[in-house]
Short mmCIF file of C-alpha atoms in Angstrom, two decimals:
data_model
loop_
_atom_site.label_atom_id
_atom_site.label_comp_id
_atom_site.label_asym_id
_atom_site.label_seq_id
_atom_site.Cartn_x
_atom_site.Cartn_y
_atom_site.Cartn_z
CA UNK A 1 -26.85 -12.35 28.44
CA UNK A 2 -28.92 -9.23 27.80
CA UNK A 3 -28.66 -5.73 26.46
CA UNK A 4 -28.22 -3.13 29.15
CA UNK A 5 -30.65 -0.87 27.28
CA UNK A 6 -33.08 -3.55 26.16
CA UNK A 7 -32.56 -6.25 23.59
CA UNK A 8 -33.76 -5.58 20.07
CA UNK A 9 -33.20 -9.13 18.84
CA UNK A 10 -35.48 -11.99 19.79
CA UNK A 11 -32.53 -14.37 19.41
CA UNK A 12 -30.43 -12.50 21.92
CA UNK A 13 -33.34 -11.95 24.27
CA UNK A 14 -33.96 -15.69 24.38
CA UNK A 15 -30.31 -16.29 25.15
CA UNK A 16 -30.43 -13.66 27.86
CA UNK A 17 -33.18 -15.37 29.86
CA UNK A 18 -31.16 -18.58 30.25
CA UNK A 19 -28.96 -19.53 33.21
CA UNK A 20 -26.62 -21.50 31.00
CA UNK A 21 -23.12 -20.34 30.22
CA UNK A 22 -23.09 -17.66 27.56
CA UNK A 23 -20.64 -17.89 24.66
CA UNK A 24 -20.49 -14.83 22.41
CA UNK A 25 -18.79 -15.03 19.01
CA UNK A 26 -18.08 -11.76 17.21
CA UNK A 27 -17.87 -12.23 13.46
CA UNK A 28 -19.58 -14.60 11.04
CA UNK A 29 -16.56 -15.34 8.87
CA UNK A 30 -14.66 -18.61 8.57
CA UNK A 31 -13.33 -18.52 12.13
CA UNK A 32 -16.56 -17.45 13.79
CA UNK A 33 -18.69 -20.07 12.06
CA UNK A 34 -16.23 -22.86 12.85
CA UNK A 35 -16.11 -21.85 16.52
CA UNK A 36 -19.91 -21.90 16.67
CA UNK A 37 -20.10 -25.33 15.01
CA UNK A 38 -17.55 -26.74 17.45
CA UNK A 39 -19.94 -25.77 20.26
CA UNK A 40 -22.97 -27.58 18.83
CA UNK A 41 -22.84 -30.33 21.47
CA UNK A 42 -22.13 -28.06 24.43
CA UNK A 43 -24.66 -27.17 27.11
CA UNK A 44 -24.28 -23.44 26.49
CA UNK A 45 -26.15 -20.63 24.82
CA UNK A 46 -24.13 -19.47 21.83
CA UNK A 47 -24.70 -16.29 19.89
CA UNK A 48 -22.93 -15.04 16.77
CA UNK A 49 -22.94 -11.25 16.38
CA UNK A 50 -22.07 -9.60 13.08
CA UNK A 51 -22.83 -6.26 11.47
CA UNK A 52 -23.57 -8.09 8.20
CA UNK A 53 -26.25 -10.73 7.81
CA UNK A 54 -24.15 -12.85 5.47
CA UNK A 55 -20.99 -14.91 5.33
CA UNK A 56 -18.71 -14.11 2.37
CA UNK A 57 -16.16 -16.40 0.75
CA UNK A 58 -13.45 -13.75 0.55
CA UNK A 59 -11.00 -15.66 -1.70
CA UNK A 60 -13.48 -15.26 -4.58
CA UNK A 61 -14.32 -11.59 -4.06
CA UNK A 62 -12.05 -10.67 -6.93
CA UNK A 63 -14.27 -12.75 -9.25
CA UNK A 64 -17.26 -10.64 -8.24
CA UNK A 65 -15.14 -7.53 -8.80
CA UNK A 66 -14.24 -8.73 -12.30
CA UNK A 67 -17.74 -9.85 -13.31
CA UNK A 68 -17.17 -13.60 -13.30
CA UNK A 69 -19.52 -14.28 -10.40
CA UNK A 70 -22.49 -12.58 -8.77
CA UNK A 71 -22.40 -11.55 -5.09
CA UNK A 72 -24.95 -14.24 -4.20
CA UNK A 73 -22.68 -16.94 -5.67
CA UNK A 74 -20.07 -16.48 -2.95
CA UNK A 75 -22.22 -15.51 0.01
CA UNK A 76 -24.79 -17.14 2.24
CA UNK A 77 -26.99 -15.85 5.06
CA UNK A 78 -25.14 -16.30 8.36
CA UNK A 79 -28.13 -18.09 9.82
CA UNK A 80 -28.19 -20.75 7.08
CA UNK A 81 -25.22 -22.93 8.12
CA UNK A 82 -26.33 -22.66 11.76
CA UNK A 83 -30.04 -23.32 11.25
CA UNK A 84 -29.95 -26.84 12.74
CA UNK A 85 -27.83 -25.82 15.72
CA UNK A 86 -30.51 -25.22 18.35
CA UNK A 87 -28.16 -23.75 20.95
CA UNK A 88 -26.92 -21.02 18.61
CA UNK A 89 -28.56 -17.73 17.71
CA UNK A 90 -27.50 -14.97 15.31
CA UNK A 91 -27.73 -11.25 16.00
CA UNK A 92 -27.31 -8.42 13.51
CA UNK A 93 -25.49 -5.66 15.36
CA UNK A 94 -22.19 -3.80 15.41
CA UNK A 95 -19.73 -4.48 18.22
CA UNK A 96 -18.00 -1.30 19.35
CA UNK A 97 -15.83 -2.41 22.25
CA UNK A 98 -15.08 -4.93 24.98
CA UNK A 99 -15.16 -4.44 28.76
CA UNK A 100 -12.88 -7.23 29.93
CA UNK A 101 -13.34 -6.64 33.65
CA UNK A 102 -17.13 -6.73 33.58
CA UNK A 103 -17.21 -9.39 30.84
CA UNK A 104 -19.40 -7.36 28.57
CA UNK A 105 -19.19 -6.32 24.97
CA UNK A 106 -20.54 -2.97 23.82
CA UNK A 107 -22.81 -3.04 20.80
CA UNK A 108 -24.62 -0.29 18.93
CA UNK A 109 -27.87 -0.92 20.82
CA UNK A 110 -26.57 -1.72 24.30
CA UNK A 111 -24.25 -4.27 25.88
CA UNK A 112 -24.01 -8.04 26.07
CA UNK A 113 -22.66 -10.22 28.88
CA UNK A 114 -20.52 -13.26 28.22
CA UNK A 115 -18.84 -16.14 30.03
CA UNK A 116 -16.66 -16.92 27.02
CA UNK A 117 -15.86 -14.57 24.17
CA UNK A 118 -14.45 -15.38 20.74
CA UNK A 119 -13.36 -12.38 18.68
CA UNK A 120 -13.23 -13.12 14.96
CA UNK A 121 -13.97 -9.71 13.45
CA UNK A 122 -11.39 -10.01 10.68
CA UNK A 123 -9.34 -7.25 9.12
CA UNK A 124 -9.68 -4.19 6.93
CA UNK A 125 -7.48 -2.32 4.47
CA UNK A 126 -4.23 -0.67 5.57
CA UNK A 127 -3.09 2.46 3.73
CA UNK A 128 0.01 2.98 5.85
CA UNK A 129 -1.04 6.32 7.26
CA UNK A 130 -2.64 7.62 4.05
CA UNK A 131 -6.28 6.94 4.77
CA UNK A 132 -7.17 9.70 2.28
CA UNK A 133 -6.26 7.21 -0.46
CA UNK A 134 -9.16 4.93 0.47
CA UNK A 135 -11.70 6.73 -1.72
CA UNK A 136 -9.31 6.85 -4.67
CA UNK A 137 -7.95 3.30 -4.39
CA UNK A 138 -10.58 0.90 -3.00
CA UNK A 139 -9.52 -2.39 -1.48
CA UNK A 140 -11.26 -5.76 -1.63
CA UNK A 141 -12.59 -7.13 1.65
CA UNK A 142 -16.39 -7.06 1.39
CA UNK A 143 -19.15 -7.53 -1.16
CA UNK A 144 -19.60 -3.76 -1.19
CA UNK A 145 -15.91 -3.39 -2.10
CA UNK A 146 -16.27 -5.96 -4.89
CA UNK A 147 -19.33 -4.34 -6.47
CA UNK A 148 -17.67 -0.92 -6.20
CA UNK A 149 -14.56 -2.14 -8.02
CA UNK A 150 -16.75 -3.84 -10.64
CA UNK A 151 -18.63 -0.58 -11.15
CA UNK A 152 -15.40 1.40 -11.57
CA UNK A 153 -13.91 -1.20 -13.89
CA UNK A 154 -16.90 -1.40 -16.23
CA UNK A 155 -17.47 2.36 -16.23
CA UNK A 156 -13.86 2.83 -17.33
CA UNK A 157 -14.53 0.99 -20.60
CA UNK A 158 -17.82 2.84 -21.10
CA UNK A 159 -16.09 6.20 -20.59
CA UNK A 160 -13.24 5.30 -22.93
CA UNK A 161 -15.78 4.36 -25.64
CA UNK A 162 -17.05 7.95 -25.68
CA UNK A 163 -13.82 9.78 -24.93
CA UNK A 164 -12.41 11.92 -27.74
CA UNK A 165 -9.33 13.10 -25.86
CA UNK A 166 -6.46 10.64 -26.43
CA UNK A 167 -4.76 11.21 -23.07
CA UNK A 168 -8.01 10.88 -21.14
CA UNK A 169 -8.90 7.71 -23.05
CA UNK A 170 -5.50 6.26 -22.23
CA UNK A 171 -5.97 7.07 -18.53
CA UNK A 172 -9.43 5.50 -18.55
CA UNK A 173 -7.95 2.30 -19.97
CA UNK A 174 -5.09 2.16 -17.47
CA UNK A 175 -5.62 0.08 -14.34
CA UNK A 176 -3.08 0.06 -11.51
CA UNK A 177 -3.20 -2.69 -8.88
CA UNK A 178 -1.06 -1.94 -5.81
CA UNK A 179 0.23 -5.01 -3.99
CA UNK A 180 1.23 -8.35 -5.50
CA UNK A 181 -0.04 -10.83 -2.95
CA UNK A 182 -2.65 -13.39 -4.07
CA UNK A 183 -5.44 -10.79 -4.24
CA UNK A 184 -3.42 -8.34 -6.32
CA UNK A 185 -2.12 -11.03 -8.66
CA UNK A 186 -5.55 -12.54 -9.22
CA UNK A 187 -7.20 -9.15 -9.70
CA UNK A 188 -4.59 -7.96 -12.21
CA UNK A 189 -4.78 -11.17 -14.22
CA UNK A 190 -8.57 -11.07 -14.33
CA UNK A 191 -8.69 -7.43 -15.49
CA UNK A 192 -6.22 -8.20 -18.27
CA UNK A 193 -8.30 -11.17 -19.42
CA UNK A 194 -11.46 -9.05 -19.50
CA UNK A 195 -9.77 -6.39 -21.60
CA UNK A 196 -8.01 -8.80 -23.96
CA UNK A 197 -10.51 -11.63 -24.40
CA UNK A 198 -14.00 -10.75 -23.13
CA UNK A 199 -14.71 -7.23 -24.38
CA UNK A 200 -12.90 -6.54 -27.69
CA UNK A 201 -15.90 -7.35 -29.91
CA UNK A 202 -18.38 -5.34 -27.85
CA UNK A 203 -17.03 -1.82 -28.32
CA UNK A 204 -16.90 0.22 -31.52
CA UNK A 205 -14.67 3.22 -30.79
CA UNK A 206 -11.93 1.56 -28.74
CA UNK A 207 -9.79 -1.54 -28.79
CA UNK A 208 -10.12 -2.83 -25.25
CA UNK A 209 -7.11 -5.12 -25.73
CA UNK A 210 -4.91 -2.02 -25.62
CA UNK A 211 -5.82 -1.50 -21.96
CA UNK A 212 -2.82 -1.22 -19.70
CA UNK A 213 -2.83 -3.26 -16.48
CA UNK A 214 0.01 -2.47 -14.09
CA UNK A 215 0.81 -4.53 -10.98
CA UNK A 216 2.95 -2.61 -8.48
CA UNK A 217 4.91 -4.41 -5.77
CA UNK A 218 7.27 -2.83 -3.25
CA UNK A 219 9.16 -6.07 -2.65
CA UNK A 220 11.57 -7.98 -4.82
CA UNK A 221 9.03 -10.49 -6.14
CA UNK A 222 5.32 -11.12 -6.39
CA UNK A 223 3.59 -13.68 -4.16
CA UNK A 224 6.31 -13.27 -1.53
CA UNK A 225 4.79 -16.00 0.67
CA UNK A 226 5.28 -18.56 -2.12
CA UNK A 227 8.56 -20.29 -2.99
CA UNK A 228 10.73 -18.25 -5.41
CA UNK A 229 10.14 -20.68 -8.29
CA UNK A 230 6.36 -20.34 -8.01
CA UNK A 231 6.64 -16.55 -7.77
CA UNK A 232 8.77 -16.46 -10.90
CA UNK A 233 6.32 -18.68 -12.78
CA UNK A 234 3.38 -16.50 -11.74
CA UNK A 235 5.19 -13.39 -12.96
CA UNK A 236 5.92 -15.01 -16.32
CA UNK A 237 2.26 -15.98 -16.66
CA UNK A 238 1.10 -12.46 -15.84
CA UNK A 239 3.50 -10.91 -18.31
CA UNK A 240 2.43 -13.41 -20.98
CA UNK A 241 -1.13 -12.19 -20.47
CA UNK A 242 0.03 -8.60 -20.92
CA UNK A 243 0.21 -7.39 -17.32
CA UNK A 244 3.09 -5.01 -16.56
CA UNK A 245 4.78 -6.09 -13.32
CA UNK A 246 6.75 -3.37 -11.52
CA UNK A 247 8.90 -4.65 -8.64
CA UNK A 248 10.68 -2.60 -5.99
CA UNK A 249 8.28 0.30 -6.57
CA UNK A 250 6.41 2.14 -3.85
CA UNK A 251 3.40 4.38 -4.23
CA UNK A 252 4.15 7.88 -3.00
CA UNK A 253 0.87 9.51 -3.97
CA UNK A 254 -2.53 8.70 -5.41
CA UNK A 255 -4.64 11.32 -7.15
CA UNK A 256 -7.91 11.29 -9.06
CA UNK A 257 -6.09 11.16 -12.37
CA UNK A 258 -3.25 8.78 -11.54
CA UNK A 259 -0.64 7.35 -9.23
CA UNK A 260 2.91 8.44 -8.45
CA UNK A 261 5.70 5.90 -8.07
CA UNK A 262 8.69 7.82 -6.76
CA UNK A 263 9.17 10.60 -9.31
CA UNK A 264 7.18 8.86 -12.05
CA UNK A 265 3.51 9.70 -12.57
CA UNK A 266 1.23 7.21 -14.30
CA UNK A 267 -2.07 8.54 -15.61
CA UNK A 268 -4.80 6.15 -14.49
CA UNK A 269 -8.40 6.72 -13.51
CA UNK A 270 -8.57 3.42 -11.65
CA UNK A 271 -6.24 2.34 -8.85
CA UNK A 272 -7.08 -0.75 -6.80
CA UNK A 273 -5.48 -1.44 -3.43
CA UNK A 274 -4.18 -4.87 -2.38
CA UNK A 275 -1.07 -3.78 -0.52
CA UNK A 276 -1.84 -4.42 3.11
CA UNK A 277 -4.34 -5.18 5.83
CA UNK A 278 -4.83 -4.25 9.46
CA UNK A 279 -6.88 -5.94 12.13
CA UNK A 280 -10.36 -4.78 13.00
CA UNK A 281 -10.36 -1.62 15.18
CA UNK A 282 -12.08 -3.76 17.81
CA UNK A 283 -8.64 -5.14 18.73
CA UNK A 284 -7.58 -1.77 20.14
CA UNK A 285 -10.44 -1.73 22.65
CA UNK A 286 -8.97 -4.71 24.51
CA UNK A 287 -6.03 -2.76 25.91
CA UNK A 288 -3.61 -5.65 25.31
CA UNK A 289 -0.42 -5.79 23.18
CA UNK A 290 -0.82 -5.77 19.41
CA UNK A 291 1.60 -6.06 16.51
CA UNK A 292 2.27 -3.47 13.80
CA UNK A 293 -0.81 -4.55 11.87
CA UNK A 294 -3.02 -4.10 14.94
CA UNK A 295 -3.43 -7.84 15.51
CA UNK A 296 -3.77 -9.03 19.10
CA UNK A 297 -0.75 -10.90 20.44
CA UNK A 298 -2.44 -13.99 21.85
CA UNK A 299 -1.03 -16.90 23.84
CA UNK A 300 -0.43 -20.44 22.59
CA UNK A 301 -4.06 -21.25 23.40
CA UNK A 302 -5.31 -18.20 21.41
CA UNK A 303 -6.47 -16.42 24.58
CA UNK A 304 -5.39 -12.92 25.58
CA UNK A 305 -3.08 -12.25 28.58
CA UNK A 306 -4.89 -12.48 31.91
CA UNK A 307 -8.22 -13.48 30.37
CA UNK A 308 -8.38 -17.18 29.47
CA UNK A 309 -12.09 -16.77 28.72
CA UNK A 310 -11.38 -14.44 25.76
CA UNK A 311 -10.10 -15.89 22.48
CA UNK A 312 -8.96 -13.93 19.44
CA UNK A 313 -8.78 -15.79 16.14
CA UNK A 314 -8.37 -15.31 12.40
CA UNK A 315 -7.05 -12.06 10.95
CA UNK A 316 -7.35 -10.37 14.36
CA UNK A 317 -4.78 -12.70 15.97
CA UNK A 318 -1.01 -12.61 15.90
CA UNK A 319 0.21 -16.08 16.85
CA UNK A 320 2.93 -18.53 15.93
CA UNK A 321 2.06 -22.13 15.36
CA UNK A 322 3.56 -24.57 17.88
CA UNK A 323 7.04 -25.53 16.78
CA UNK A 324 7.27 -22.78 14.16
CA UNK A 325 8.92 -19.35 14.05
CA UNK A 326 6.53 -18.08 11.40
CA UNK A 327 3.20 -16.44 12.26
CA UNK A 328 0.01 -18.13 11.20
CA UNK A 329 -0.94 -16.51 7.86
CA UNK A 330 -4.13 -14.53 7.50
CA UNK A 331 -5.86 -17.01 5.21
CA UNK A 332 -9.14 -18.92 5.36
CA UNK A 333 -7.61 -22.20 6.49
CA UNK A 334 -5.85 -20.46 9.39
CA UNK A 335 -9.11 -18.90 10.59
CA UNK A 336 -10.96 -22.20 10.25
CA UNK A 337 -8.39 -24.10 12.29
CA UNK A 338 -8.30 -21.39 14.99
CA UNK A 339 -12.08 -21.40 15.19
CA UNK A 340 -12.20 -25.15 15.66
CA UNK A 341 -9.49 -25.01 18.32
CA UNK A 342 -11.15 -22.24 20.34
CA UNK A 343 -14.55 -23.92 20.08
CA UNK A 344 -13.11 -27.24 21.23
CA UNK A 345 -11.38 -25.66 24.23
CA UNK A 346 -14.57 -23.91 25.33
CA UNK A 347 -16.72 -26.98 24.76
CA UNK A 348 -14.39 -29.20 26.80
CA UNK A 349 -14.26 -26.73 29.68
CA UNK A 350 -18.03 -26.42 29.72
CA UNK A 351 -18.46 -30.19 29.82
CA UNK A 352 -15.52 -31.29 32.00
CA UNK A 353 -14.45 -28.15 33.80
CA UNK A 354 -11.05 -28.29 32.09
CA UNK A 355 -9.73 -28.73 28.58
CA UNK A 356 -6.96 -31.09 27.50
CA UNK A 357 -6.88 -29.15 24.22
CA UNK A 358 -5.88 -25.91 25.99
CA UNK A 359 -2.79 -27.60 27.39
CA UNK A 360 -1.65 -28.30 23.83
CA UNK A 361 -0.61 -25.11 21.98
CA UNK A 362 -2.46 -24.28 18.80
CA UNK A 363 -0.78 -25.92 15.83
CA UNK A 364 -1.42 -24.64 12.35
CA UNK A 365 -1.46 -27.24 9.58
CA UNK A 366 -0.51 -25.63 6.27
CA UNK A 367 -2.59 -27.33 3.60
CA UNK A 368 -0.99 -25.39 0.79
CA UNK A 369 -1.12 -22.05 -1.00
CA UNK A 370 -2.64 -21.27 -4.37
CA UNK A 371 -3.09 -18.29 -6.67
CA UNK A 372 -4.80 -18.14 -10.03
CA UNK A 373 -3.31 -15.97 -12.75
CA UNK A 374 -5.81 -16.51 -15.54
CA UNK A 375 -7.62 -19.13 -17.57
CA UNK A 376 -5.66 -22.40 -17.25
CA UNK A 377 -2.92 -20.54 -15.39
CA UNK A 378 -2.23 -20.84 -11.67
CA UNK A 379 0.46 -21.72 -9.15
CA UNK A 380 -0.02 -24.06 -6.22
CA UNK A 381 2.21 -25.19 -3.37
CA UNK A 382 1.15 -28.28 -1.43
CA UNK A 383 3.71 -29.49 1.07
CA UNK A 384 7.02 -29.75 -0.75
CA UNK A 385 5.33 -30.00 -4.15
CA UNK A 386 4.95 -27.05 -6.51
CA UNK A 387 2.53 -27.02 -9.43
CA UNK A 388 1.74 -24.58 -12.21
CA UNK A 389 -0.32 -24.36 -15.37
CA UNK A 390 -3.57 -26.20 -16.01
CA UNK A 391 -3.18 -28.75 -13.20
CA UNK A 392 -2.63 -26.00 -10.63
CA UNK A 393 -5.62 -24.12 -12.05
CA UNK A 394 -7.81 -27.23 -11.78
CA UNK A 395 -6.58 -27.89 -8.23
CA UNK A 396 -7.35 -24.29 -7.29
CA UNK A 397 -10.88 -24.60 -8.69
CA UNK A 398 -11.62 -27.87 -6.85
CA UNK A 399 -10.35 -26.56 -3.51
CA UNK A 400 -12.33 -23.34 -3.74
CA UNK A 401 -15.51 -25.17 -4.69
CA UNK A 402 -15.14 -27.41 -1.63
CA UNK A 403 -14.54 -24.46 0.71
CA UNK A 404 -17.70 -22.63 -0.38
CA UNK A 405 -20.49 -22.75 2.18
CA UNK A 406 -23.65 -24.44 0.89
CA UNK A 407 -24.43 -26.86 -1.94
CA UNK A 408 -26.30 -24.18 -3.87
CA UNK A 409 -23.28 -21.89 -4.04
CA UNK A 410 -20.98 -24.76 -4.99
CA UNK A 411 -23.30 -25.80 -7.82
CA UNK A 412 -23.79 -22.27 -9.16
CA UNK A 413 -20.10 -21.44 -9.10
CA UNK A 414 -19.21 -24.73 -10.76
CA UNK A 415 -21.75 -24.17 -13.56
CA UNK A 416 -20.67 -20.54 -13.94
CA UNK A 417 -17.00 -21.42 -14.20
CA UNK A 418 -17.71 -24.20 -16.70
CA UNK A 419 -19.74 -21.81 -18.88
CA UNK A 420 -17.08 -19.10 -18.70
CA UNK A 421 -14.35 -21.63 -19.49
CA UNK A 422 -16.05 -22.88 -22.67
CA UNK A 423 -17.52 -19.57 -23.87
CA UNK A 424 -15.01 -17.09 -22.46
CA UNK A 425 -17.83 -14.84 -21.23
CA UNK A 426 -18.30 -12.85 -18.02
CA UNK A 427 -22.02 -12.35 -17.58
CA UNK A 428 -22.20 -10.63 -14.20
CA UNK A 429 -21.47 -7.21 -15.69
CA UNK A 430 -23.98 -5.16 -13.73
CA UNK A 431 -23.15 -1.55 -12.96
CA UNK A 432 -24.78 -0.74 -9.63
CA UNK A 433 -24.67 2.69 -8.00
CA UNK A 434 -23.25 5.89 -9.48
CA UNK A 435 -23.13 5.54 -13.27
CA UNK A 436 -21.49 8.86 -14.08
CA UNK A 437 -18.99 8.70 -16.94
CA UNK A 438 -15.77 10.64 -16.69
CA UNK A 439 -15.52 12.08 -20.22
CA UNK A 440 -13.59 15.21 -21.24
CA UNK A 441 -14.38 15.36 -25.00
CA UNK A 442 -17.61 13.43 -25.58
CA UNK A 443 -17.97 11.60 -28.88
CA UNK A 444 -20.16 8.90 -30.36
CA UNK A 445 -23.92 8.18 -30.37
CA UNK A 446 -25.88 10.17 -27.82
CA UNK A 447 -23.32 12.98 -27.59
CA UNK A 448 -23.25 14.77 -30.98
CA UNK A 449 -26.68 16.30 -30.52
CA UNK A 450 -25.81 17.77 -27.14
CA UNK A 451 -22.81 19.99 -27.76
CA UNK A 452 -23.44 22.12 -24.65
CA UNK A 453 -23.48 19.14 -22.28
CA UNK A 454 -21.13 19.33 -19.31
CA UNK A 455 -17.77 17.59 -19.57
CA UNK A 456 -18.83 14.68 -17.37
CA UNK A 457 -21.81 12.86 -18.88
CA UNK A 458 -24.27 10.53 -17.17
#
């Protein structure tokens, strides 16, 4: 396996000089890492390629976005969990396409040959044809997204503190979350808790508890993938916190100063997007059928039509579990199980020449669904059992601690959560990047002496 234009990575160069079978895994998320681990005993050269050098625990991104955790608490260098796997290397590069006939993938610095390929590049935000909304309503898929949302969120309170215009102050303290899946629900609940419980004593000119948090959902209920009873409980919990839940509403326009729902315009300087996802653009380069979300329609063994050596897993794959009419959901446990399955199939074929696992269709085991609404508030569905309140919150916390990669991250998150639970503080309130305040009528310390200052202060 070697770059056509010369390898720039020592890891990949070493792999390229071998005569062993070459297994390339694209993506260092849950699915990619599990596939690599499943190949630890195989006599093959394995390489994981990712454009980022770190693995992120995406279910907790919203806690970085809302200042409960730091980025390093939920991330780990991709090399770390693979450091003892001698047959596996890691390459930092961006995959741009796949040449199925020549068994090569195209990367930013050349091309890479493979005998087996596992595509686990994940998904990105879907704006349903309105990509111009992306800058105005950021989504939450990466650490960069999380720190950007945190910056916008914290700057909103800073701007409101120095805003003399009542309408502008109201817009600065209005937060609209579009989409009421787990991410939207958790984000809305966390923002409301920050405004109502964390910040009120820290500002002098505003009452942060008057902030308006609006959760917009186009469907008939929030958490549509959960049983109706759990959805109803989650909505009651959100409304008890102070979140406004708007059902059956669709966003028709997003502007710098607000969002339009049908004919109604809501003034809001901050709109956060959690309404939909689409598969990585890499899926389109395969030239095989995809669903409406751009996910590759794979076979029962997770391979693509006509190419049993190419597997697509995680958020990139559209597949139904054996014996089920429902597609495998785009959640961490689905990606993990797909990664293990694909890795096992490849490992068996490398060792025996055939794989008993491939003859058995992929079967997804649903280990439950959970969503946290706020402190001591959550809903959880495990099998036929439904839980809510403190027990569901505790169950959610335990499960997420266990899923984190690395003892260090588990320890730090556990200590951080315990501290926040007892003190009610959110200490990761760092504003990184552009710190410009959107203020129309400046007031307060630092502004009176500068009457000719421009409307937007820094």
